[in-house]
Structures are given as C-alpha cells and as structure tokens.
Amino acid sequence: MRHFARIVPFAALAALWCLAGPAAAAPPPGTDPVVARVDGSEIHQSDVEEAMQSLPAEYRSMPQQALYTALIDQLIDRKAVSVMARKEGLDKDPAVQRQMARAQEEALQSALFHRDVGPLVTDQAVRARYDRDFAGKPGETEVHARHILVGSEADATAIIAELKKGGDFAAIAKARSSDPGAAQGGDLGWFKKGDMLPEFSEAAFALKPGEVSDKPVHTSYGWHVIQVQERRTAPPPSYEQMREELRNQMIQEGVQKLLASARAATKVEKFNIDGSTPRPTDSAEPPPAPAAK
C-alpha cells in the first residue's frame, strides 16, 4: 500500500558518493614517507592510513604495530599481484583497460560531486531547509483507518451492504480480507495522505470518524472497503527526525542540478542499440498504449 518515489539510478549512486565523504586529500610533499617498494613501485604511509580507515572499527582498535604489520603485508601482496599482471601484459587486455577506464571515470565523478554538491549540504543549510519547510507550521492531518481488501467489486459491494446491516467490520476483515493485516481486523494504523496510493487516500480522507466508504475503492491491489476510526492533526516533525531525510533530499537536488549542468556543457550523440544512426521517425520513448474501450 505505501509507495515511494522512483530514483534515477545514476543520481542515487552520485548521492551515495556524496554521503560517503570525500576521498582523502593528497598529503603535502615530503610528509608521506615510502614504507615499502615492490619491484620499484612504492607504497606510502598514506596508503597504509587509507587502508586502516577502511577497516571495521573492531579492527582499528587493534594494537597499532600489529595492525601496521598486517596492512603493510596485505598492501605488498596486492602490489605484487598488480606488478605480475602488468609483466604478463594484462594491462593491455581490452577488457581490463575498460575496467580501468571505468574506475578512473568513477573516481572523477565522485571527486566532482564531493566538490560541488557536498558544500551545499552543511548543517546550517539543512537547518535552514527545516526552518523553511517545517518549523512553526501546522502539522499534517492523519487518519486511523481499517480496510477490507477483496478481489472483485461485487464482493466489496456485498460487504458494504453487510456492514450497513450492522456487520462487524473487524470480524469481516479477519474472515474475508486478503490483506496481510486481516488478522488485525484490517487495521492500517495512523497514516498521512501521501503515505497511501492516491485513490485510497482520497477516499479515506473524505470520511469522518466512524464512517465506511459507501462504494468500493479500486487500486492496483484490488477492491477496498474503508472505515475511518479517528482523525487528528499530527505535530510537525522535529529537526532531529527530519535531518537525514532533508540532507538526502538536498543532496539529490544538488546532484540533479549538476547532472543537468554537465549534460548542457557537452555534446551528446545517441544511437540505436546496434550502433546505427536513429532515423527521424525513431523515438526514444515507446508509443503510448491504445486507450481502453
């Protein structure tokens, strides 16, 4: 019943990059000593520190010397394998080159999102968004409702007639509703208008406490009979309750703006799946489905 907005996959990935925090800055020259060499390829102190920060907290609490010894050996092993792969020419393999190019692109994308989006989402900015959208404003109306879900309009109509004759809503829900909440008498608890599918919310919020929908309500789940038990105005959410949601929302907005800017600054050419040039009549979107008769 409850639904969520779809998120553009790349925008979601970009938001995760922003949330994860920026990559470690390069240390100033002369402050990053070499701690090992593998066939002349250097491993620096910063490589060990970065590997240490990626460990779970319980490992980082180990004695520093033991942790350093384990990490340096691990980094040497990785470097030795990379050196061997290069000696055997695997860095010239087209598939490997594509993987390396993707890794480079992801690093560049992440750096740009951290630089341009991260600074927009400070604690002060999130607090200002909360003050603008929530602070001092009246709370949102909620209803406490039950429902009975059946597979046909005829069944729902028959249930409404039975309720009008004095039938017990909770008992009928337990016996005949196909919703998982049937065992609780169809109880949905408290919800806001935006928490449910639009057609369900429109019907529920039009009812007064104690009223039952006078006709079946159809959604993608089936046919519903709704009973509203209570109404209330919920207090506005606190800053602590909304902080992470607002922060994520602001990151998404910044990401979308950056994506639009990046698109506008580049020349984009799109081709068919086989690489051929689209004809003027080709459309990126499928034709609309014919209207139901």
PDB file of C-alpha atoms in Angstrom:
ATOM      1  CA  MET A   1       0.000   0.000   0.000  1.00  0.00           C
ATOM      2  CA  ARG A   2       2.639   2.532   0.951  1.00  0.00           C
ATOM      3  CA  HIS A   3       4.620   3.824  -2.021  1.00  0.00           C
ATOM      4  CA  PHE A   4       7.888   5.590  -2.697  1.00  0.00           C
ATOM      5  CA  ALA A   5       9.166   7.881  -5.442  1.00  0.00           C
ATOM      6  CA  ARG A   6      11.427   6.353  -8.053  1.00  0.00           C
ATOM      7  CA  ILE A   7      15.041   7.492  -8.057  1.00  0.00           C
ATOM      8  CA  VAL A   8      17.194   7.829 -11.180  1.00  0.00           C
ATOM      9  CA  PRO A   9      19.864   5.138 -10.704  1.00  0.00           C
ATOM     10  CA  PHE A  10      22.889   7.315 -11.522  1.00  0.00           C
ATOM     11  CA  ALA A  11      21.574  10.145  -9.355  1.00  0.00           C
ATOM     12  CA  ALA A  12      21.166   7.681  -6.492  1.00  0.00           C
ATOM     13  CA  LEU A  13      24.745   6.463  -6.983  1.00  0.00           C
ATOM     14  CA  ALA A  14      26.006  10.039  -7.068  1.00  0.00           C
ATOM     15  CA  ALA A  15      24.151  10.783  -3.841  1.00  0.00           C
ATOM     16  CA  LEU A  16      25.827   7.787  -2.201  1.00  0.00           C
ATOM     17  CA  TRP A  17      29.206   9.141  -3.272  1.00  0.00           C
ATOM     18  CA  CYS A  18      28.350  12.452  -1.616  1.00  0.00           C
ATOM     19  CA  LEU A  19      27.155  10.747   1.573  1.00  0.00           C
ATOM     20  CA  ALA A  20      30.247   8.542   1.800  1.00  0.00           C
ATOM     21  CA  GLY A  21      32.551  11.508   2.288  1.00  0.00           C
ATOM     22  CA  PRO A  22      35.364  12.812   0.058  1.00  0.00           C
ATOM     23  CA  ALA A  23      38.459  10.850  -0.830  1.00  0.00           C
ATOM     24  CA  ALA A  24      41.474  11.534   1.357  1.00  0.00           C
ATOM     25  CA  ALA A  25      43.437  14.584   0.254  1.00  0.00           C
ATOM     26  CA  ALA A  26      46.955  14.046  -1.001  1.00  0.00           C
ATOM     27  CA  PRO A  27      49.488  14.747   1.784  1.00  0.00           C
ATOM     28  CA  PRO A  28      51.864  17.716   1.352  1.00  0.00           C
ATOM     29  CA  PRO A  29      55.150  16.919  -0.412  1.00  0.00           C
ATOM     30  CA  GLY A  30      57.776  15.443   1.880  1.00  0.00           C
ATOM     31  CA  THR A  31      55.261  14.315   4.514  1.00  0.00           C
ATOM     32  CA  ASP A  32      54.367  10.912   3.063  1.00  0.00           C
ATOM     33  CA  PRO A  33      57.314   8.547   3.508  1.00  0.00           C
ATOM     34  CA  VAL A  34      57.776   5.387   1.466  1.00  0.00           C
ATOM     35  CA  VAL A  35      57.141   2.352   3.691  1.00  0.00           C
ATOM     36  CA  ALA A  36      57.764  -0.386   1.105  1.00  0.00           C
ATOM     37  CA  ARG A  37      58.806  -0.963  -2.508  1.00  0.00           C
ATOM     38  CA  VAL A  38      57.736  -3.823  -4.754  1.00  0.00           C
ATOM     39  CA  ASP A  39      59.879  -4.009  -7.894  1.00  0.00           C
ATOM     40  CA  GLY A  40      60.405  -0.265  -7.552  1.00  0.00           C
ATOM     41  CA  SER A  41      56.681   0.509  -7.173  1.00  0.00           C
ATOM     42  CA  GLU A  42      56.236   2.489  -3.968  1.00  0.00           C
ATOM     43  CA  ILE A  43      53.804   2.051  -1.089  1.00  0.00           C
ATOM     44  CA  HIS A  44      53.449   5.191   1.043  1.00  0.00           C
ATOM     45  CA  GLN A  45      52.416   5.839   4.618  1.00  0.00           C
ATOM     46  CA  SER A  46      49.192   7.401   3.292  1.00  0.00           C
ATOM     47  CA  ASP A  47      48.333   4.104   1.565  1.00  0.00           C
ATOM     48  CA  VAL A  48      48.551   2.322   4.924  1.00  0.00           C
ATOM     49  CA  GLU A  49      46.471   5.013   6.663  1.00  0.00           C
ATOM     50  CA  GLU A  50      43.806   4.874   3.957  1.00  0.00           C
ATOM     51  CA  ALA A  51      43.640   1.077   4.232  1.00  0.00           C
ATOM     52  CA  MET A  52      43.356   1.415   8.008  1.00  0.00           C
ATOM     53  CA  GLN A  53      40.403   3.822   7.739  1.00  0.00           C
ATOM     54  CA  SER A  54      38.547   1.370   5.503  1.00  0.00           C
ATOM     55  CA  LEU A  55      38.641  -1.348   8.190  1.00  0.00           C
ATOM     56  CA  PRO A  56      35.719  -2.042  10.560  1.00  0.00           C
ATOM     57  CA  ALA A  57      36.011  -0.305  13.930  1.00  0.00           C
ATOM     58  CA  GLU A  58      36.862  -3.513  15.802  1.00  0.00           C
ATOM     59  CA  TYR A  59      39.990  -3.981  13.653  1.00  0.00           C
ATOM     60  CA  ARG A  60      41.085  -0.360  14.025  1.00  0.00           C
ATOM     61  CA  SER A  61      41.168  -0.882  17.804  1.00  0.00           C
ATOM     62  CA  MET A  62      43.948  -3.492  17.457  1.00  0.00           C
ATOM     63  CA  PRO A  63      47.483  -2.565  18.656  1.00  0.00           C
ATOM     64  CA  GLN A  64      48.885  -0.169  16.065  1.00  0.00           C
ATOM     65  CA  GLN A  65      52.096  -2.098  15.409  1.00  0.00           C
ATOM     66  CA  ALA A  66      50.232  -5.378  14.799  1.00  0.00           C
ATOM     67  CA  LEU A  67      47.742  -3.596  12.569  1.00  0.00           C
ATOM     68  CA  TYR A  68      50.527  -1.864  10.632  1.00  0.00           C
ATOM     69  CA  THR A  69      52.342  -5.177  10.083  1.00  0.00           C
ATOM     70  CA  ALA A  70      49.204  -6.888   8.790  1.00  0.00           C
ATOM     71  CA  LEU A  71      48.245  -3.993   6.498  1.00  0.00           C
ATOM     72  CA  ILE A  72      51.693  -3.487   5.021  1.00  0.00           C
ATOM     73  CA  ASP A  73      51.889  -7.189   4.154  1.00  0.00           C
ATOM     74  CA  GLN A  74      48.446  -7.005   2.571  1.00  0.00           C
ATOM     75  CA  LEU A  75      49.399  -3.939   0.520  1.00  0.00           C
ATOM     76  CA  ILE A  76      52.648  -5.622  -0.586  1.00  0.00           C
ATOM     77  CA  ASP A  77      50.654  -8.697  -1.687  1.00  0.00           C
ATOM     78  CA  ARG A  78      48.278  -6.503  -3.706  1.00  0.00           C
ATOM     79  CA  LYS A  79      51.122  -4.574  -5.289  1.00  0.00           C
ATOM     80  CA  ALA A  80      52.993  -7.788  -6.141  1.00  0.00           C
ATOM     81  CA  VAL A  81      49.923  -9.196  -7.885  1.00  0.00           C
ATOM     82  CA  SER A  82      49.476  -5.937  -9.832  1.00  0.00           C
ATOM     83  CA  VAL A  83      53.147  -5.959 -10.848  1.00  0.00           C
ATOM     84  CA  MET A  84      52.851  -9.561 -12.037  1.00  0.00           C
ATOM     85  CA  ALA A  85      49.705  -8.742 -14.023  1.00  0.00           C
ATOM     86  CA  ARG A  86      51.486  -5.871 -15.782  1.00  0.00           C
ATOM     87  CA  LYS A  87      54.533  -8.007 -16.521  1.00  0.00           C
ATOM     88  CA  GLU A  88      52.227 -10.529 -18.172  1.00  0.00           C
ATOM     89  CA  GLY A  89      50.617  -7.804 -20.279  1.00  0.00           C
ATOM     90  CA  LEU A  90      47.178  -7.920 -18.692  1.00  0.00           C
ATOM     91  CA  ASP A  91      47.101  -4.123 -18.534  1.00  0.00           C
ATOM     92  CA  LYS A  92      46.983  -4.254 -22.365  1.00  0.00           C
ATOM     93  CA  ASP A  93      43.927  -6.528 -22.388  1.00  0.00           C
ATOM     94  CA  PRO A  94      40.961  -4.545 -23.821  1.00  0.00           C
ATOM     95  CA  ALA A  95      38.555  -5.829 -21.148  1.00  0.00           C
ATOM     96  CA  VAL A  96      40.952  -4.828 -18.369  1.00  0.00           C
ATOM     97  CA  GLN A  97      41.514  -1.434 -19.964  1.00  0.00           C
ATOM     98  CA  ARG A  98      37.754  -0.842 -19.991  1.00  0.00           C
ATOM     99  CA  GLN A  99      37.566  -1.722 -16.294  1.00  0.00           C
ATOM    100  CA  MET A 100      40.436   0.638 -15.528  1.00  0.00           C
ATOM    101  CA  ALA A 101      38.798   3.393 -17.538  1.00  0.00           C
ATOM    102  CA  ARG A 102      35.513   2.903 -15.655  1.00  0.00           C
ATOM    103  CA  ALA A 103      37.343   3.091 -12.329  1.00  0.00           C
ATOM    104  CA  GLN A 104      39.008   6.320 -13.431  1.00  0.00           C
ATOM    105  CA  GLU A 105      35.680   7.804 -14.524  1.00  0.00           C
ATOM    106  CA  GLU A 106      34.033   6.859 -11.236  1.00  0.00           C
ATOM    107  CA  ALA A 107      36.880   8.497  -9.304  1.00  0.00           C
ATOM    108  CA  LEU A 108      36.453  11.695 -11.344  1.00  0.00           C
ATOM    109  CA  GLN A 109      32.672  11.664 -10.924  1.00  0.00           C
ATOM    110  CA  SER A 110      32.987  11.152  -7.188  1.00  0.00           C
ATOM    111  CA  ALA A 111      35.507  13.999  -6.893  1.00  0.00           C
ATOM    112  CA  LEU A 112      33.207  16.384  -8.774  1.00  0.00           C
ATOM    113  CA  PHE A 113      30.152  15.505  -6.680  1.00  0.00           C
ATOM    114  CA  HIS A 114      32.125  15.940  -3.457  1.00  0.00           C
ATOM    115  CA  ARG A 115      33.490  19.300  -4.604  1.00  0.00           C
ATOM    116  CA  ASP A 116      30.290  20.813  -5.991  1.00  0.00           C
ATOM    117  CA  VAL A 117      27.467  19.156  -4.048  1.00  0.00           C
ATOM    118  CA  GLY A 118      28.970  18.404  -0.652  1.00  0.00           C
ATOM    119  CA  PRO A 119      29.471  22.067   0.379  1.00  0.00           C
ATOM    120  CA  LEU A 120      25.777  22.784  -0.330  1.00  0.00           C
ATOM    121  CA  VAL A 121      24.657  20.382   2.401  1.00  0.00           C
ATOM    122  CA  THR A 122      26.124  21.852   5.567  1.00  0.00           C
ATOM    123  CA  ASP A 123      24.404  21.525   8.950  1.00  0.00           C
ATOM    124  CA  GLN A 124      23.420  25.175   8.663  1.00  0.00           C
ATOM    125  CA  ALA A 125      21.873  24.646   5.218  1.00  0.00           C
ATOM    126  CA  VAL A 126      19.901  21.598   6.391  1.00  0.00           C
ATOM    127  CA  ARG A 127      18.646  23.527   9.415  1.00  0.00           C
ATOM    128  CA  ALA A 128      17.576  26.420   7.180  1.00  0.00           C
ATOM    129  CA  ARG A 129      15.622  24.000   4.971  1.00  0.00           C
ATOM    130  CA  TYR A 130      13.892  22.580   8.056  1.00  0.00           C
ATOM    131  CA  ASP A 131      13.021  26.074   9.315  1.00  0.00           C
ATOM    132  CA  ARG A 132      11.594  26.942   5.902  1.00  0.00           C
ATOM    133  CA  ASP A 133       9.539  23.798   5.391  1.00  0.00           C
ATOM    134  CA  PHE A 134       8.520  22.646   8.875  1.00  0.00           C
ATOM    135  CA  ALA A 135       9.281  24.958  11.789  1.00  0.00           C
ATOM    136  CA  GLY A 136       6.252  26.859  13.080  1.00  0.00           C
ATOM    137  CA  LYS A 137       3.887  25.317  10.541  1.00  0.00           C
ATOM    138  CA  PRO A 138       0.738  23.376  11.435  1.00  0.00           C
ATOM    139  CA  GLY A 139       1.035  19.625  11.476  1.00  0.00           C
ATOM    140  CA  GLU A 140      -0.399  17.362   8.796  1.00  0.00           C
ATOM    141  CA  THR A 141      -3.776  15.643   9.104  1.00  0.00           C
ATOM    142  CA  GLU A 142      -3.672  11.892   9.742  1.00  0.00           C
ATOM    143  CA  VAL A 143      -6.392   9.271   9.850  1.00  0.00           C
ATOM    144  CA  HIS A 144      -6.569   5.960  11.657  1.00  0.00           C
ATOM    145  CA  ALA A 145      -8.395   3.526   9.373  1.00  0.00           C
ATOM    146  CA  ARG A 146      -9.224  -0.098   8.685  1.00  0.00           C
ATOM    147  CA  HIS A 147      -9.830  -1.700   5.308  1.00  0.00           C
ATOM    148  CA  ILE A 148     -11.078  -4.912   3.787  1.00  0.00           C
ATOM    149  CA  LEU A 149      -9.373  -5.986   0.544  1.00  0.00           C
ATOM    150  CA  VAL A 150     -11.154  -8.331  -1.874  1.00  0.00           C
ATOM    151  CA  GLY A 151     -10.685  -9.366  -5.478  1.00  0.00           C
ATOM    152  CA  SER A 152     -13.870  -8.033  -7.093  1.00  0.00           C
ATOM    153  CA  GLU A 153     -16.145  -5.034  -6.986  1.00  0.00           C
ATOM    154  CA  ALA A 154     -19.132  -7.320  -6.428  1.00  0.00           C
ATOM    155  CA  ASP A 155     -17.565  -8.798  -3.275  1.00  0.00           C
ATOM    156  CA  ALA A 156     -16.747  -5.323  -1.940  1.00  0.00           C
ATOM    157  CA  THR A 157     -20.291  -4.106  -2.671  1.00  0.00           C
ATOM    158  CA  ALA A 158     -21.740  -7.091  -0.805  1.00  0.00           C
ATOM    159  CA  ILE A 159     -19.526  -6.356   2.202  1.00  0.00           C
ATOM    160  CA  ILE A 160     -20.650  -2.709   2.271  1.00  0.00           C
ATOM    161  CA  ALA A 161     -24.299  -3.901   2.290  1.00  0.00           C
ATOM    162  CA  GLU A 162     -23.495  -6.299   5.141  1.00  0.00           C
ATOM    163  CA  LEU A 163     -21.864  -3.520   7.156  1.00  0.00           C
ATOM    164  CA  LYS A 164     -24.889  -1.265   6.665  1.00  0.00           C
ATOM    165  CA  LYS A 165     -26.992  -4.001   8.268  1.00  0.00           C
ATOM    166  CA  GLY A 166     -24.783  -3.921  11.377  1.00  0.00           C
ATOM    167  CA  GLY A 167     -21.974  -6.281  10.422  1.00  0.00           C
ATOM    168  CA  ASP A 168     -18.782  -6.060  12.461  1.00  0.00           C
ATOM    169  CA  PHE A 169     -16.002  -4.528  10.331  1.00  0.00           C
ATOM    170  CA  ALA A 170     -13.083  -6.180  12.162  1.00  0.00           C
ATOM    171  CA  ALA A 171     -14.730  -9.614  12.119  1.00  0.00           C
ATOM    172  CA  ILE A 172     -15.477  -9.400   8.395  1.00  0.00           C
ATOM    173  CA  ALA A 173     -11.909  -8.240   7.687  1.00  0.00           C
ATOM    174  CA  LYS A 174     -10.480 -11.214   9.602  1.00  0.00           C
ATOM    175  CA  ALA A 175     -12.718 -13.630   7.728  1.00  0.00           C
ATOM    176  CA  ARG A 176     -12.653 -12.260   4.193  1.00  0.00           C
ATOM    177  CA  SER A 177      -9.897  -9.702   3.594  1.00  0.00           C
ATOM    178  CA  SER A 178      -6.872 -10.805   1.553  1.00  0.00           C
ATOM    179  CA  ASP A 179      -4.659  -8.067   3.013  1.00  0.00           C
ATOM    180  CA  PRO A 180      -1.809  -9.167   5.350  1.00  0.00           C
ATOM    181  CA  GLY A 181      -3.380  -7.007   8.065  1.00  0.00           C
ATOM    182  CA  ALA A 182      -6.592  -9.043   8.060  1.00  0.00           C
ATOM    183  CA  ALA A 183      -5.588 -10.782  11.297  1.00  0.00           C
ATOM    184  CA  GLN A 184      -5.658  -7.359  12.979  1.00  0.00           C
ATOM    185  CA  GLY A 185      -9.121  -6.637  11.660  1.00  0.00           C
ATOM    186  CA  GLY A 186      -7.749  -4.714   8.686  1.00  0.00           C
ATOM    187  CA  ASP A 187      -6.175  -2.071  10.928  1.00  0.00           C
ATOM    188  CA  LEU A 188      -3.803   0.210   8.999  1.00  0.00           C
ATOM    189  CA  GLY A 189      -2.855   2.416  11.949  1.00  0.00           C
ATOM    190  CA  TRP A 190      -2.316   6.139  11.504  1.00  0.00           C
ATOM    191  CA  PHE A 191      -1.238   7.471   8.105  1.00  0.00           C
ATOM    192  CA  LYS A 192      -0.914  10.726   6.212  1.00  0.00           C
ATOM    193  CA  LYS A 193      -2.427  11.401   2.809  1.00  0.00           C
ATOM    194  CA  GLY A 194       0.862  10.936   0.990  1.00  0.00           C
ATOM    195  CA  ASP A 195       1.556   7.579   2.619  1.00  0.00           C
ATOM    196  CA  MET A 196      -1.012   5.689   0.554  1.00  0.00           C
ATOM    197  CA  LEU A 197      -1.948   5.314  -3.090  1.00  0.00           C
ATOM    198  CA  PRO A 198      -3.801   8.462  -4.264  1.00  0.00           C
ATOM    199  CA  GLU A 199      -7.153   6.773  -4.913  1.00  0.00           C
ATOM    200  CA  PHE A 200      -7.087   5.098  -1.494  1.00  0.00           C
ATOM    201  CA  SER A 201      -6.121   8.310   0.326  1.00  0.00           C
ATOM    202  CA  GLU A 202      -8.738  10.377  -1.496  1.00  0.00           C
ATOM    203  CA  ALA A 203     -11.475   8.023  -0.298  1.00  0.00           C
ATOM    204  CA  ALA A 204     -10.140   7.631   3.254  1.00  0.00           C
ATOM    205  CA  PHE A 205      -9.632  11.325   3.916  1.00  0.00           C
ATOM    206  CA  ALA A 206     -13.145  12.116   2.662  1.00  0.00           C
ATOM    207  CA  LEU A 207     -14.642  10.025   5.514  1.00  0.00           C
ATOM    208  CA  LYS A 208     -15.483  11.169   9.024  1.00  0.00           C
ATOM    209  CA  PRO A 209     -14.663   9.046  12.096  1.00  0.00           C
ATOM    210  CA  GLY A 210     -16.949   6.024  12.194  1.00  0.00           C
ATOM    211  CA  GLU A 211     -17.899   6.244   8.524  1.00  0.00           C
ATOM    212  CA  VAL A 212     -17.439   3.455   5.972  1.00  0.00           C
ATOM    213  CA  SER A 213     -16.906   4.086   2.269  1.00  0.00           C
ATOM    214  CA  ASP A 214     -20.313   3.905   0.555  1.00  0.00           C
ATOM    215  CA  LYS A 215     -18.833   2.358  -2.588  1.00  0.00           C
ATOM    216  CA  PRO A 216     -15.829   0.114  -3.290  1.00  0.00           C
ATOM    217  CA  VAL A 217     -12.457   1.823  -3.786  1.00  0.00           C
ATOM    218  CA  HIS A 218     -10.308   0.368  -6.570  1.00  0.00           C
ATOM    219  CA  THR A 219      -6.494   0.365  -6.548  1.00  0.00           C
ATOM    220  CA  SER A 220      -3.825  -1.789  -8.146  1.00  0.00           C
ATOM    221  CA  TYR A 221      -4.150  -4.130  -5.144  1.00  0.00           C
ATOM    222  CA  GLY A 222      -7.846  -4.858  -5.652  1.00  0.00           C
ATOM    223  CA  TRP A 223     -11.117  -3.556  -4.215  1.00  0.00           C
ATOM    224  CA  HIS A 224     -11.209  -1.922  -0.780  1.00  0.00           C
ATOM    225  CA  VAL A 225     -13.862  -1.160   1.785  1.00  0.00           C
ATOM    226  CA  ILE A 226     -12.543   1.549   4.123  1.00  0.00           C
ATOM    227  CA  GLN A 227     -13.571   2.553   7.621  1.00  0.00           C
ATOM    228  CA  VAL A 228     -12.072   5.652   9.265  1.00  0.00           C
ATOM    229  CA  GLN A 229     -11.887   5.395  13.033  1.00  0.00           C
ATOM    230  CA  GLU A 230     -10.136   8.621  14.080  1.00  0.00           C
ATOM    231  CA  ARG A 231      -8.683  11.834  12.688  1.00  0.00           C
ATOM    232  CA  ARG A 232      -6.010  14.049  14.176  1.00  0.00           C
ATOM    233  CA  THR A 233      -3.511  16.741  13.319  1.00  0.00           C
ATOM    234  CA  ALA A 234      -0.050  15.379  13.894  1.00  0.00           C
ATOM    235  CA  PRO A 235       2.576  17.789  15.283  1.00  0.00           C
ATOM    236  CA  PRO A 236       5.247  18.831  12.794  1.00  0.00           C
ATOM    237  CA  PRO A 237       8.269  16.512  12.864  1.00  0.00           C
ATOM    238  CA  SER A 238      11.275  17.641  14.874  1.00  0.00           C
ATOM    239  CA  TYR A 239      14.558  18.692  13.296  1.00  0.00           C
ATOM    240  CA  GLU A 240      16.179  15.500  14.603  1.00  0.00           C
ATOM    241  CA  GLN A 241      13.501  13.396  12.889  1.00  0.00           C
ATOM    242  CA  MET A 242      13.877  15.188   9.559  1.00  0.00           C
ATOM    243  CA  ARG A 243      17.605  15.932   9.436  1.00  0.00           C
ATOM    244  CA  GLU A 244      18.763  12.898   7.434  1.00  0.00           C
ATOM    245  CA  GLU A 245      15.757  12.956   5.102  1.00  0.00           C
ATOM    246  CA  LEU A 246      16.288  16.651   4.353  1.00  0.00           C
ATOM    247  CA  ARG A 247      20.007  16.124   3.884  1.00  0.00           C
ATOM    248  CA  ASN A 248      19.410  13.311   1.403  1.00  0.00           C
ATOM    249  CA  GLN A 249      16.790  15.407  -0.394  1.00  0.00           C
ATOM    250  CA  MET A 250      19.211  18.344  -0.706  1.00  0.00           C
ATOM    251  CA  ILE A 251      21.958  16.041  -1.992  1.00  0.00           C
ATOM    252  CA  GLN A 252      19.569  14.665  -4.627  1.00  0.00           C
ATOM    253  CA  GLU A 253      18.663  18.207  -5.683  1.00  0.00           C
ATOM    254  CA  GLY A 254      22.333  19.172  -5.952  1.00  0.00           C
ATOM    255  CA  VAL A 255      23.124  16.023  -7.916  1.00  0.00           C
ATOM    256  CA  GLN A 256      20.261  16.604 -10.358  1.00  0.00           C
ATOM    257  CA  LYS A 257      21.391  20.206 -10.903  1.00  0.00           C
ATOM    258  CA  LEU A 258      24.969  19.092 -11.504  1.00  0.00           C
ATOM    259  CA  LEU A 259      23.842  16.378 -13.930  1.00  0.00           C
ATOM    260  CA  ALA A 260      21.789  18.916 -15.890  1.00  0.00           C
ATOM    261  CA  SER A 261      24.749  21.293 -15.994  1.00  0.00           C
ATOM    262  CA  ALA A 262      27.118  18.544 -17.147  1.00  0.00           C
ATOM    263  CA  ARG A 263      24.705  17.482 -19.896  1.00  0.00           C
ATOM    264  CA  ALA A 264      24.257  21.066 -21.085  1.00  0.00           C
ATOM    265  CA  ALA A 265      28.030  21.572 -21.316  1.00  0.00           C
ATOM    266  CA  THR A 266      28.635  18.512 -23.512  1.00  0.00           C
ATOM    267  CA  LYS A 267      27.731  17.346 -26.991  1.00  0.00           C
ATOM    268  CA  VAL A 268      25.624  14.199 -26.696  1.00  0.00           C
ATOM    269  CA  GLU A 269      25.003  11.803 -29.587  1.00  0.00           C
ATOM    270  CA  LYS A 270      22.659   8.851 -29.094  1.00  0.00           C
ATOM    271  CA  PHE A 271      22.489   5.805 -31.367  1.00  0.00           C
ATOM    272  CA  ASN A 272      20.353   2.711 -31.676  1.00  0.00           C
ATOM    273  CA  ILE A 273      21.300  -0.405 -29.699  1.00  0.00           C
ATOM    274  CA  ASP A 274      23.099  -1.809 -32.772  1.00  0.00           C
ATOM    275  CA  GLY A 275      25.134   1.378 -33.177  1.00  0.00           C
ATOM    276  CA  SER A 276      23.201   2.639 -36.186  1.00  0.00           C
ATOM    277  CA  THR A 277      22.043   6.242 -36.502  1.00  0.00           C
ATOM    278  CA  PRO A 278      18.409   6.750 -35.457  1.00  0.00           C
ATOM    279  CA  ARG A 279      16.020   7.662 -38.234  1.00  0.00           C
ATOM    280  CA  PRO A 280      13.985  10.867 -37.878  1.00  0.00           C
ATOM    281  CA  THR A 281      10.910   8.750 -37.129  1.00  0.00           C
ATOM    282  CA  ASP A 282      12.670   6.792 -34.358  1.00  0.00           C
ATOM    283  CA  SER A 283      11.582   7.743 -30.863  1.00  0.00           C
ATOM    284  CA  ALA A 284      13.379   7.195 -27.582  1.00  0.00           C
ATOM    285  CA  GLU A 285      10.032   6.529 -25.933  1.00  0.00           C
ATOM    286  CA  PRO A 286       7.665   3.710 -26.907  1.00  0.00           C
ATOM    287  CA  PRO A 287       4.327   4.796 -28.408  1.00  0.00           C
ATOM    288  CA  PRO A 288       1.504   5.206 -25.906  1.00  0.00           C
ATOM    289  CA  ALA A 289      -0.766   2.244 -25.330  1.00  0.00           C
ATOM    290  CA  PRO A 290      -4.167   2.495 -27.044  1.00  0.00           C
ATOM    291  CA  ALA A 291      -6.936   3.800 -24.827  1.00  0.00           C
ATOM    292  CA  ALA A 292      -9.140   1.164 -23.266  1.00  0.00           C
ATOM    293  CA  LYS A 293     -12.573   0.876 -24.812  1.00  0.00           C
TER     294      LYS A 293
END
